[in-house]
Structures are given as C-alpha cells and as structure tokens.
Coordinates of C-alpha atoms and ligand atoms in Angstrom, one line a residue:
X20 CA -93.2 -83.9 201.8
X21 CA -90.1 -84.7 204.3
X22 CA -89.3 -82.7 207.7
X23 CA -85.5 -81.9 207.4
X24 CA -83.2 -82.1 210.4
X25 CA -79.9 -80.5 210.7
X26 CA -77.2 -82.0 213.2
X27 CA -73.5 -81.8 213.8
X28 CA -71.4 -83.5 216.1
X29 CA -69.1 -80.4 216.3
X30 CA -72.8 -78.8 217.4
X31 CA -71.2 -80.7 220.9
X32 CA -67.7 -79.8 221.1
X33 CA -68.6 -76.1 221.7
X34 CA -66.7 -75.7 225.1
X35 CA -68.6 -73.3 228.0
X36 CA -66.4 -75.0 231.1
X37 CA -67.0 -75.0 234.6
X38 CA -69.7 -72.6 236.7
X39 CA -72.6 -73.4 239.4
X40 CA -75.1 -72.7 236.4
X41 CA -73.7 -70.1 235.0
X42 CA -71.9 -68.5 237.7
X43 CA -68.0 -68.9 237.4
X44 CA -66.6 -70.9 240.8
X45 CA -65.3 -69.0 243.4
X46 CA -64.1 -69.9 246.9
X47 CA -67.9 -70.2 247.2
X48 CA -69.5 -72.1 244.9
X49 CA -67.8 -75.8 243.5
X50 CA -67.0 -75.7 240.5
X51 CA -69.9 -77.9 238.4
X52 CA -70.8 -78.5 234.7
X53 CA -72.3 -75.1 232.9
X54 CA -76.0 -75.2 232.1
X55 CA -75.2 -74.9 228.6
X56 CA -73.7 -77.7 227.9
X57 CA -73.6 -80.2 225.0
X58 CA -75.8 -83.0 227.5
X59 CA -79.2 -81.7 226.5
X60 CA -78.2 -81.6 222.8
X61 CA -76.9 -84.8 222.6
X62 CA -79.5 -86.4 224.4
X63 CA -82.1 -85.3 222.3
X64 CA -80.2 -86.3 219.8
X65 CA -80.0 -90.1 221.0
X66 CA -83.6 -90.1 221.6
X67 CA -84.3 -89.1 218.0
X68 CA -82.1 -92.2 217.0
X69 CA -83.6 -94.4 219.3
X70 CA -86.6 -94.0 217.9
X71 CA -86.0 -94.7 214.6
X72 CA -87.4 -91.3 213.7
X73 CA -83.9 -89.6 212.4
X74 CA -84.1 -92.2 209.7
X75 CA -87.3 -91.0 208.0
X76 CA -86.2 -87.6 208.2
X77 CA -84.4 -85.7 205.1
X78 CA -80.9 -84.8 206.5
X79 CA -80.2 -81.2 206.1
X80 CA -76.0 -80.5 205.9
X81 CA -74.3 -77.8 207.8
X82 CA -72.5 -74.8 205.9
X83 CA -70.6 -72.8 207.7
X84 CA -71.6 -69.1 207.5
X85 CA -69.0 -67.0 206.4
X86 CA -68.2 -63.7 208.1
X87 CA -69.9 -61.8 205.7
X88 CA -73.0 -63.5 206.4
X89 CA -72.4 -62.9 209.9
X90 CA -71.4 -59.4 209.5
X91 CA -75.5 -59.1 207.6
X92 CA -76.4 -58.6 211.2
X93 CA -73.4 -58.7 213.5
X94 CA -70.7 -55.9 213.7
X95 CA -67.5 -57.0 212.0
X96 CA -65.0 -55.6 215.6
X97 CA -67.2 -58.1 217.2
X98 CA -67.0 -60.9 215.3
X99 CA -63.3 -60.6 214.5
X100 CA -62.7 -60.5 218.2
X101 CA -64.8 -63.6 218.8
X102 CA -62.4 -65.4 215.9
X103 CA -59.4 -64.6 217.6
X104 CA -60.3 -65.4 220.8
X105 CA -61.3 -68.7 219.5
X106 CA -58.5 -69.2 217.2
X107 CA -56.0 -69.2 220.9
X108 CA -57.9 -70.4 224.6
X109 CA -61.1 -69.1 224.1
X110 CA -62.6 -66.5 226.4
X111 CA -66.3 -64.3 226.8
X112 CA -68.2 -62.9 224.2
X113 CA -69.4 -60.2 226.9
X114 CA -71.4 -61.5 229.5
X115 CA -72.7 -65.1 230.8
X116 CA -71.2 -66.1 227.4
X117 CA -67.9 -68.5 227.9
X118 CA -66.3 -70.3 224.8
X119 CA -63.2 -72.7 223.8
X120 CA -60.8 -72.6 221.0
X121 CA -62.6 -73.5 217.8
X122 CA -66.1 -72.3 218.9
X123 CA -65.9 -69.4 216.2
X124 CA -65.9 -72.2 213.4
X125 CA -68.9 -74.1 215.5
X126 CA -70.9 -71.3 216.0
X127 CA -70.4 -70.6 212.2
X128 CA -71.4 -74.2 211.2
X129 CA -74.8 -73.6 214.0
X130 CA -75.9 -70.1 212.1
X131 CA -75.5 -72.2 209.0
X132 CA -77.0 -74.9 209.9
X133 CA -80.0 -72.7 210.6
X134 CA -79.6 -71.0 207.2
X135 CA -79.7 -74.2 205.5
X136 CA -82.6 -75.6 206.9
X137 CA -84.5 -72.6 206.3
X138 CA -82.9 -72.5 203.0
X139 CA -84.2 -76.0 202.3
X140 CA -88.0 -75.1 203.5
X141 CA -87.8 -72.0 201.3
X142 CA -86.6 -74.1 197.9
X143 CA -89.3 -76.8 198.6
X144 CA -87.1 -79.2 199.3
X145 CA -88.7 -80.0 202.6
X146 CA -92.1 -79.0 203.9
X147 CA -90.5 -78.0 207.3
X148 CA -87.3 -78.6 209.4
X149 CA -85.5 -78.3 213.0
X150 CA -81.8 -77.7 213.0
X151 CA -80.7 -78.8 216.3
X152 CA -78.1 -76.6 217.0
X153 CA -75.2 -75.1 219.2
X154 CA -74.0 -72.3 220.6
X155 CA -77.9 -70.9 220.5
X156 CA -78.3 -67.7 219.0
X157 CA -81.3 -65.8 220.2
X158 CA -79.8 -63.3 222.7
X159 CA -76.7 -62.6 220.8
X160 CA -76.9 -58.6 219.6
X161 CA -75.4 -56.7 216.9
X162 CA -71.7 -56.2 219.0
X163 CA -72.2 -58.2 222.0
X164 CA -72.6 -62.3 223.0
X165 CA -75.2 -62.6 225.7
X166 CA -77.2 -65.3 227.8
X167 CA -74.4 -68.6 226.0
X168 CA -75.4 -67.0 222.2
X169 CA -72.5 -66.1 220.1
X170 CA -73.7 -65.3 217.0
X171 CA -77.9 -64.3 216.7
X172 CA -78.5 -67.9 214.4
X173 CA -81.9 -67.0 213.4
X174 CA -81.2 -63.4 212.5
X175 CA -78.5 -64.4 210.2
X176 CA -80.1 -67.3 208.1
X177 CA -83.0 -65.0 207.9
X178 CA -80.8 -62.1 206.3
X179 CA -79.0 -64.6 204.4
X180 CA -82.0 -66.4 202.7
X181 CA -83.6 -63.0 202.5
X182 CA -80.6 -62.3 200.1
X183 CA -80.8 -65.3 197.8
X184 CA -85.2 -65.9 197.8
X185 CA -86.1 -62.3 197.9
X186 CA -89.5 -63.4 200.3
X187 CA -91.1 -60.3 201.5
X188 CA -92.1 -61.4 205.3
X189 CA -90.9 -63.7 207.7
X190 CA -92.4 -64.3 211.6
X191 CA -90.8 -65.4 214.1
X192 CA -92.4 -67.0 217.1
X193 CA -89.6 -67.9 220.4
X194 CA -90.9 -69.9 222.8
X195 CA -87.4 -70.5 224.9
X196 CA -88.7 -69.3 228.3
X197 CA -86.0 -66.4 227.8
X198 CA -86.8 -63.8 225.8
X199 CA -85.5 -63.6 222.6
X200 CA -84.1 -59.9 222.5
X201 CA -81.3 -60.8 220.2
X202 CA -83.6 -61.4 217.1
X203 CA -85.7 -58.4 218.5
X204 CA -83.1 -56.1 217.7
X205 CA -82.3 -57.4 214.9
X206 CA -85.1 -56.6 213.0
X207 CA -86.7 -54.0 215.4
X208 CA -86.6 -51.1 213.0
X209 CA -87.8 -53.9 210.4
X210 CA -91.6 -54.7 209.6
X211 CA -90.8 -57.5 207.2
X212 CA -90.0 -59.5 210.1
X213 CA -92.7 -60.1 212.4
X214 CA -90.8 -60.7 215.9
X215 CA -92.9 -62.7 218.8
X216 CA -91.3 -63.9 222.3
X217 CA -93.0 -65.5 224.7
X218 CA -91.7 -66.0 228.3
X219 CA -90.8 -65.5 231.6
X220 CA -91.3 -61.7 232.7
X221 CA -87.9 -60.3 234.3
X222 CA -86.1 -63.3 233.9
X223 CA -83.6 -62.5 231.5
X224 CA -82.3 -60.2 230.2
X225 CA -83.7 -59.2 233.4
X226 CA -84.2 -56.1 231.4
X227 CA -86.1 -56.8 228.3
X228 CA -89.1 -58.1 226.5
X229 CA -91.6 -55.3 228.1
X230 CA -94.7 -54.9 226.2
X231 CA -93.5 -51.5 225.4
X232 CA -90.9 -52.6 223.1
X233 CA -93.0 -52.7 220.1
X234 CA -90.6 -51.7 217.3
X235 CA -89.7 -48.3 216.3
X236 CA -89.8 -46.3 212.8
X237 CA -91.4 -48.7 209.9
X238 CA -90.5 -51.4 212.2
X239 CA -93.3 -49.9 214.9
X240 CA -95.6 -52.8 215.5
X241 CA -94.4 -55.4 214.1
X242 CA -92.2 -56.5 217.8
X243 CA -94.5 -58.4 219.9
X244 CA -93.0 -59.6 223.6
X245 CA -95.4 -61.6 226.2
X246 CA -93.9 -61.1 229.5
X247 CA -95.4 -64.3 231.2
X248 CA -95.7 -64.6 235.4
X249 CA -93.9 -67.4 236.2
X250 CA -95.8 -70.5 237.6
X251 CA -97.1 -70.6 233.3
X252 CA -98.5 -74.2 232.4
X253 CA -99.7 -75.6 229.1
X254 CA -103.3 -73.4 229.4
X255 CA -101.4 -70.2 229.5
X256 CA -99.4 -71.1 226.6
X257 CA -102.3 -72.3 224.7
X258 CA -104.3 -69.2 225.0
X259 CA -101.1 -67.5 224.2
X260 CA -101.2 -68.8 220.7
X261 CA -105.1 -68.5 220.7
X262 CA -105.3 -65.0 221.3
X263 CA -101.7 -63.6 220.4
X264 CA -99.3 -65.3 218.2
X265 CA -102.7 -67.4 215.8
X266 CA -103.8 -63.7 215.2
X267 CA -100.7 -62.1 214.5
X268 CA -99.9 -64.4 212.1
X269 CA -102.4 -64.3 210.6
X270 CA -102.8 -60.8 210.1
X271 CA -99.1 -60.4 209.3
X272 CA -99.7 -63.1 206.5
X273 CA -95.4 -64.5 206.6
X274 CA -93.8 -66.0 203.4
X275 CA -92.4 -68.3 206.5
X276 CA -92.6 -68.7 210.2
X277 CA -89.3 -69.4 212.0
X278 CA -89.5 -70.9 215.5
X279 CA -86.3 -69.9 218.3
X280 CA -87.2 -73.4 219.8
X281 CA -85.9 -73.8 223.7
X282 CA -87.2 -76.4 225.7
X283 CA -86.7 -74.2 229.4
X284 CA -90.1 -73.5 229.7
X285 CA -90.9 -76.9 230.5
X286 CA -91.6 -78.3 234.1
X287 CA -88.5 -79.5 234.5
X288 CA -86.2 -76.8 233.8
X289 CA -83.6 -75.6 236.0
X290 CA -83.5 -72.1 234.1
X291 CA -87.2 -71.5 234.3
X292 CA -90.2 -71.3 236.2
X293 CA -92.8 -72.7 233.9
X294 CA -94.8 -75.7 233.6
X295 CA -95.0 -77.1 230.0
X296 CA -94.4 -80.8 229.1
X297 CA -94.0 -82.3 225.5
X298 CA -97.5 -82.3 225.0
X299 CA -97.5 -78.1 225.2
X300 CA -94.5 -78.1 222.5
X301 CA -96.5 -80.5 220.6
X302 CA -99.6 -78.8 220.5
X303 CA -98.1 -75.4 219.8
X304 CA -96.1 -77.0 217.0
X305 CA -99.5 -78.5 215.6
X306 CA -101.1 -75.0 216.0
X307 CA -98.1 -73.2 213.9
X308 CA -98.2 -76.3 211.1
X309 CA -102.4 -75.0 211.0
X310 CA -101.5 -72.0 210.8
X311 CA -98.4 -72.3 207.7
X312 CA -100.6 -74.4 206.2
X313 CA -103.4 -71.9 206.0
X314 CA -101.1 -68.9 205.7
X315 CA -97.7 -70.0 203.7
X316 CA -97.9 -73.5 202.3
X317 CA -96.7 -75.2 205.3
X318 CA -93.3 -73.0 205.7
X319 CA -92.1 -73.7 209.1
X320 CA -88.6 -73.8 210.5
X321 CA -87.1 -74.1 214.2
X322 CA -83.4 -73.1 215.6
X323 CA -82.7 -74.6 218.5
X324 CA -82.3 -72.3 221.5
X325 CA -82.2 -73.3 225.4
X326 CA -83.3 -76.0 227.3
X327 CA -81.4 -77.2 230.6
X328 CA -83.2 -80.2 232.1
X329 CA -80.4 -83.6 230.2
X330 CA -83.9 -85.6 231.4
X331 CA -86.6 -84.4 229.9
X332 CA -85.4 -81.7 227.0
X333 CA -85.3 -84.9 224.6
X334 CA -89.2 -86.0 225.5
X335 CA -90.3 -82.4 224.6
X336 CA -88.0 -82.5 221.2
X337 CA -89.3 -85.9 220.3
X338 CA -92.9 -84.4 220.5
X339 CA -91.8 -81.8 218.3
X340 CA -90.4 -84.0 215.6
X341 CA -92.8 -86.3 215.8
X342 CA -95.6 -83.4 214.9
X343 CA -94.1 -81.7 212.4
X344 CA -93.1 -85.3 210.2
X345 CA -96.5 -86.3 211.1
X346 CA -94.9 -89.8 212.8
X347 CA -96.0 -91.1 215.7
X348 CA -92.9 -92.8 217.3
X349 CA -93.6 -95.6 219.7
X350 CA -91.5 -93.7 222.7
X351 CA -94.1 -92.5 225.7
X352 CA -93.0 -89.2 227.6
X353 CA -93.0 -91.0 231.5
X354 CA -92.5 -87.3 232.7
X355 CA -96.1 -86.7 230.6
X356 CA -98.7 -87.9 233.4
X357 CA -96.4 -86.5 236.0
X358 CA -96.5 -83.2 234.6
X359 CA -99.8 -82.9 233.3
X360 CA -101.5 -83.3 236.6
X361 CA -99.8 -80.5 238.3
X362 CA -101.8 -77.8 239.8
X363 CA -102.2 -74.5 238.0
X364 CA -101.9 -76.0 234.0
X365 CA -105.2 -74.6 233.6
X366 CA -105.2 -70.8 232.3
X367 CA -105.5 -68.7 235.9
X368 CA -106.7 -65.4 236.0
X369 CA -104.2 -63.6 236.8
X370 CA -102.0 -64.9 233.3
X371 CA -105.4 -64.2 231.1
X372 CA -104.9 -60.5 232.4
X373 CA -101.1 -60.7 231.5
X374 CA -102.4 -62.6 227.9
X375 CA -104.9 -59.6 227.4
X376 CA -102.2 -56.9 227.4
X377 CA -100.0 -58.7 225.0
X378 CA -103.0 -59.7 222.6
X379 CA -103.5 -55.7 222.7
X380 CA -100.5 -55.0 220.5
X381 CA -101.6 -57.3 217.7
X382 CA -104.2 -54.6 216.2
X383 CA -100.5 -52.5 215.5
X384 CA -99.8 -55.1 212.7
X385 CA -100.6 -53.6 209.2
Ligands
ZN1600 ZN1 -83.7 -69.8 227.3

C-alpha cells in the first residue's frame, strides 16, 4: 500500500523575520535569518523531488482546520487573538514565537495537513504518511504559542480524527531533540493517548520533560519524557527505542502511532547537542514500521516538527521516506560516513543510567 506525503507551498510563506537564532536584534547582535525558517522545509522538499521519490508517493491535500477544530484543544481567546494578529502585521504568539500576516490561515492549512494525513492512514487509504509541515506544532499549549508552534498540529488532527474514526488509543513517539510539552499537555489528564518525548534534558522548555511528569488523574502513566544528556548518538537512541518506547508500545497496544518528527537531534544541528545522522532516523523509523506492523496493521504517521541544519535536515528526511515507502532512492547521505565515525555513537554509560530511569516508567502503562 502507498506512503502518503502532505506538502504546501504556503507551508513556506509562514514569515518568523529577522533574529540571531531566535533572539530578536539588538544594538548587539546583527540582525540574521530566524532558525525557523522555510530553508530546511523547502530543501527537504527539493531533495524528495530530486530523487524521484515524491512521484511514487500518494499525495495527501491540505484542509485547512477550522477554528473549531482548533478550539478541540486550543482556547478560543487565544486563537482569535492569533487570527487578528495575523489578519493585520503579524506579531508573537507568546514567547520565541514570531509570525506574519496570513500565518493564521498557514498554520491552519499545517494542523490540517497533519489531520489529513492521519485521516488518510486511519481510512486505509495509505499504509503510512509524513506531512511535511509548517509553523510546527509540538510546543504550542492550550492558550499560549511557544518554541515557533502556533497551533499544537498533532494534538489537533488527533482530536479531530478521534471525532470522525472513534479509535480508542493513539501513541505518540517525538523524537525533535526538544521536548514535546505541547502534545504532553494536551493529553496529560488522557490515557488514550500514549505521550513519549525523547530529548535533550534542560534544553527547552528549559523547564519541562522531567521524568516526573507522568500524567495525572486517568491520564497517570500514560506521559513518558526521556530527558537525554547531551553529547546522545545513534546507540543511545537505539536503546531508547529498545528498552523504552518498543515496550511501551507494545504494552499500550495504539490503534495508531503518530511521530512529532524533527530532525535537531542530528549532528548537525545548530539547536541541539546530539549526534544522530539519517541512518538513526532511518532505523528508528524501521523499528516503529515493526512495531505497527505487529501492533496496529502498519498505522504510522509523522508531523513535521524542528530541524535547523538547511544542509543536512533533507538527508535525514530522505532516510525517512525512503523507509517507510520501502524505496531505496539512489541519493547517498555524504554527511553519513562523516557522522557515523564520530566518537561517543556507541551507548556510554552514563546515558544507559539516564535510559534506565525512563524505561522505569513504562511498568505504569495499564
Ligand atoms: Zn525541536
């Protein structure tokens, strides 16, 4: 059956404007191009056309979400203050969070984009599927913008398809090197959705994704953060998924996994400290197709998230794409060698004992 891929060109008009990073210029720092900006996106775009491999792929359309599907998890002052900002010059969404005029409408056409893809997995019209889009959505919360996410993308095609397909249990696994505390508190109090981050401990929110952020009333258990030291490479990661998120799953038996997919924990990134390279992503994508296969007939979806290196964000989406169609390109990663003989991608001690706290929580999963 076909991988779907969802794509907009508006995905790249979404305007962040000038900062060092992220910080705005000052008399101090030159103004520069934002880290989030449409570069990254479009690249791995290109990269997917070069390669012939967006033409064996079934095209997923983009459908706007409407405010009422954003207001399924967003709060309606919030998101009306987002459209009116957008609707004149643009402005914040609360913090580290800039926008343009029109970004309201993008960001809608991004969540839907998301929705439809999963949407698509969940009628069997495609075995699995990657929206690639933008603004990114996973630290957006219920009243606030955070981190460059307007609107939480996942949460909302998640609540929306809940709506129409009635499935009982969803899991999602983020692996952006940031941790994903927007679709944690979306479904915190909630234990039909399984929420797993992985990533960089006290990176940001500087204040989040602790171990001891499990969930709270029925939702107790079923919120699973592994605060990574930074300095992770692809053996870390790996025993990540062997000894936390393969057994979660498992246990949790999802109707569907959903993947928050950033590409900033790679070796490259600007925004992170970690060491992965596009064949990490494409392992742990082969190691989530094993484990749909086994557990939900193959239901797998990813949103894209972050991702700041333009160079080497489209090698590690490539490797994705080409796992989950199952279609070997014939494009070779020239970061790949480069990477992969860095010191420390072996698993090191010291991250087994932070992989051995994490992979204590998944016994809490009824
Ligand atoms: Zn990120």
């Amino acid at each position: 059956m076909a991988t779907g891929w969802n794509f907009h060109e508006l995905y790249l008009w979404h305007e962040t404007g000038n900062a060092a990073q992220f910080f705005q210029p000052s008399l101090t720092i030159e103004p520069g191009e934002h880290a989030e900006n449409a570069a990254t996106k479009r690249r791995f775009r290109n990269l997917m056309e070069v390669s012939g491999l967006t033409e064996k792929l079934l095209k997923v359309a983009s459908v706007a979400v409407s405010e009422d599907d954003l207001a399924l998890f967003h709060d309606r002052d919030y998101i009306r203050r987002i459209k009116t900002l957008s609707d004149e010059r643009g402005g914040d969404a609360s913090y580290l969070t800039p926008f343009g005029h029109g970004s309201y409408e993008i960001a809608c056409l991004a969540a839907g984009g998301t929705a439809a893809v999963m949407d698509a997995v969940l009628s069997g019209d495609i075995n699995n599927g990657y929206a690639l889009v933008r603004p990114p959505g996973h630290h957006a919360e219920r009243a606030q913008g955070l981190g460059f996410c307007l609107f939480g993308n996942v949460p909302v095609a998640i609540l929306k398809n809940r709506a129409k397909h009635g499935f009982e249990r969803v899991a999602t696994v983020d692996w952006d090197v940031h941790h994903g505390n927007g679709t944690q508190s979306a479904f915190y109090a909630d234990p039909s959705v399984l929420t797993i981050s992985i990533h960089q401990d006290g990176l940001y929110p500087p204040d989040s994704g602790f171990h001891k952020e499990r969930g709270e009333g029925r939702g107790e258990g079923y919120n699973i953060n592994v605060p990574l030291p930074a300095g992770c490479g692809h053996g870390a990661y790996i025993s990540v998924f062997e000894r936390v998120v393969l057994p979660a799953l498992t246990r949790y038996k999802p109707d569907l996994i959903v993947v928050p997919s950033g590409f900033d924990a790679s070796a490259a990134d600007p925004l992170g400290r970690m060491m992965l390279h596009s064949g990490s992503y494409r392992e742990m994508t082969r190691l989530l197709m094993h484990a749909a296969d086994d557990l939900c007939g193959g239901r797998l979806m990813m949103s894209h998230e972050g991702g700041y290196s333009a160079s080497y964000v489209p090698y590690c989406g490539l490797a994705v794409m080409e796992q989950l169609s199952g279609i070997r390109t014939d494009i070779d990663d020239p970061f790949l060698p480069v990477f992969e003989g860095y010191a420390g991608q072996p698993l090191q001690p010291h991250q087994a004992a932070a992989i051995a706290k994490a992979e204590e929580l998944v016994g809490g999963i009824g």
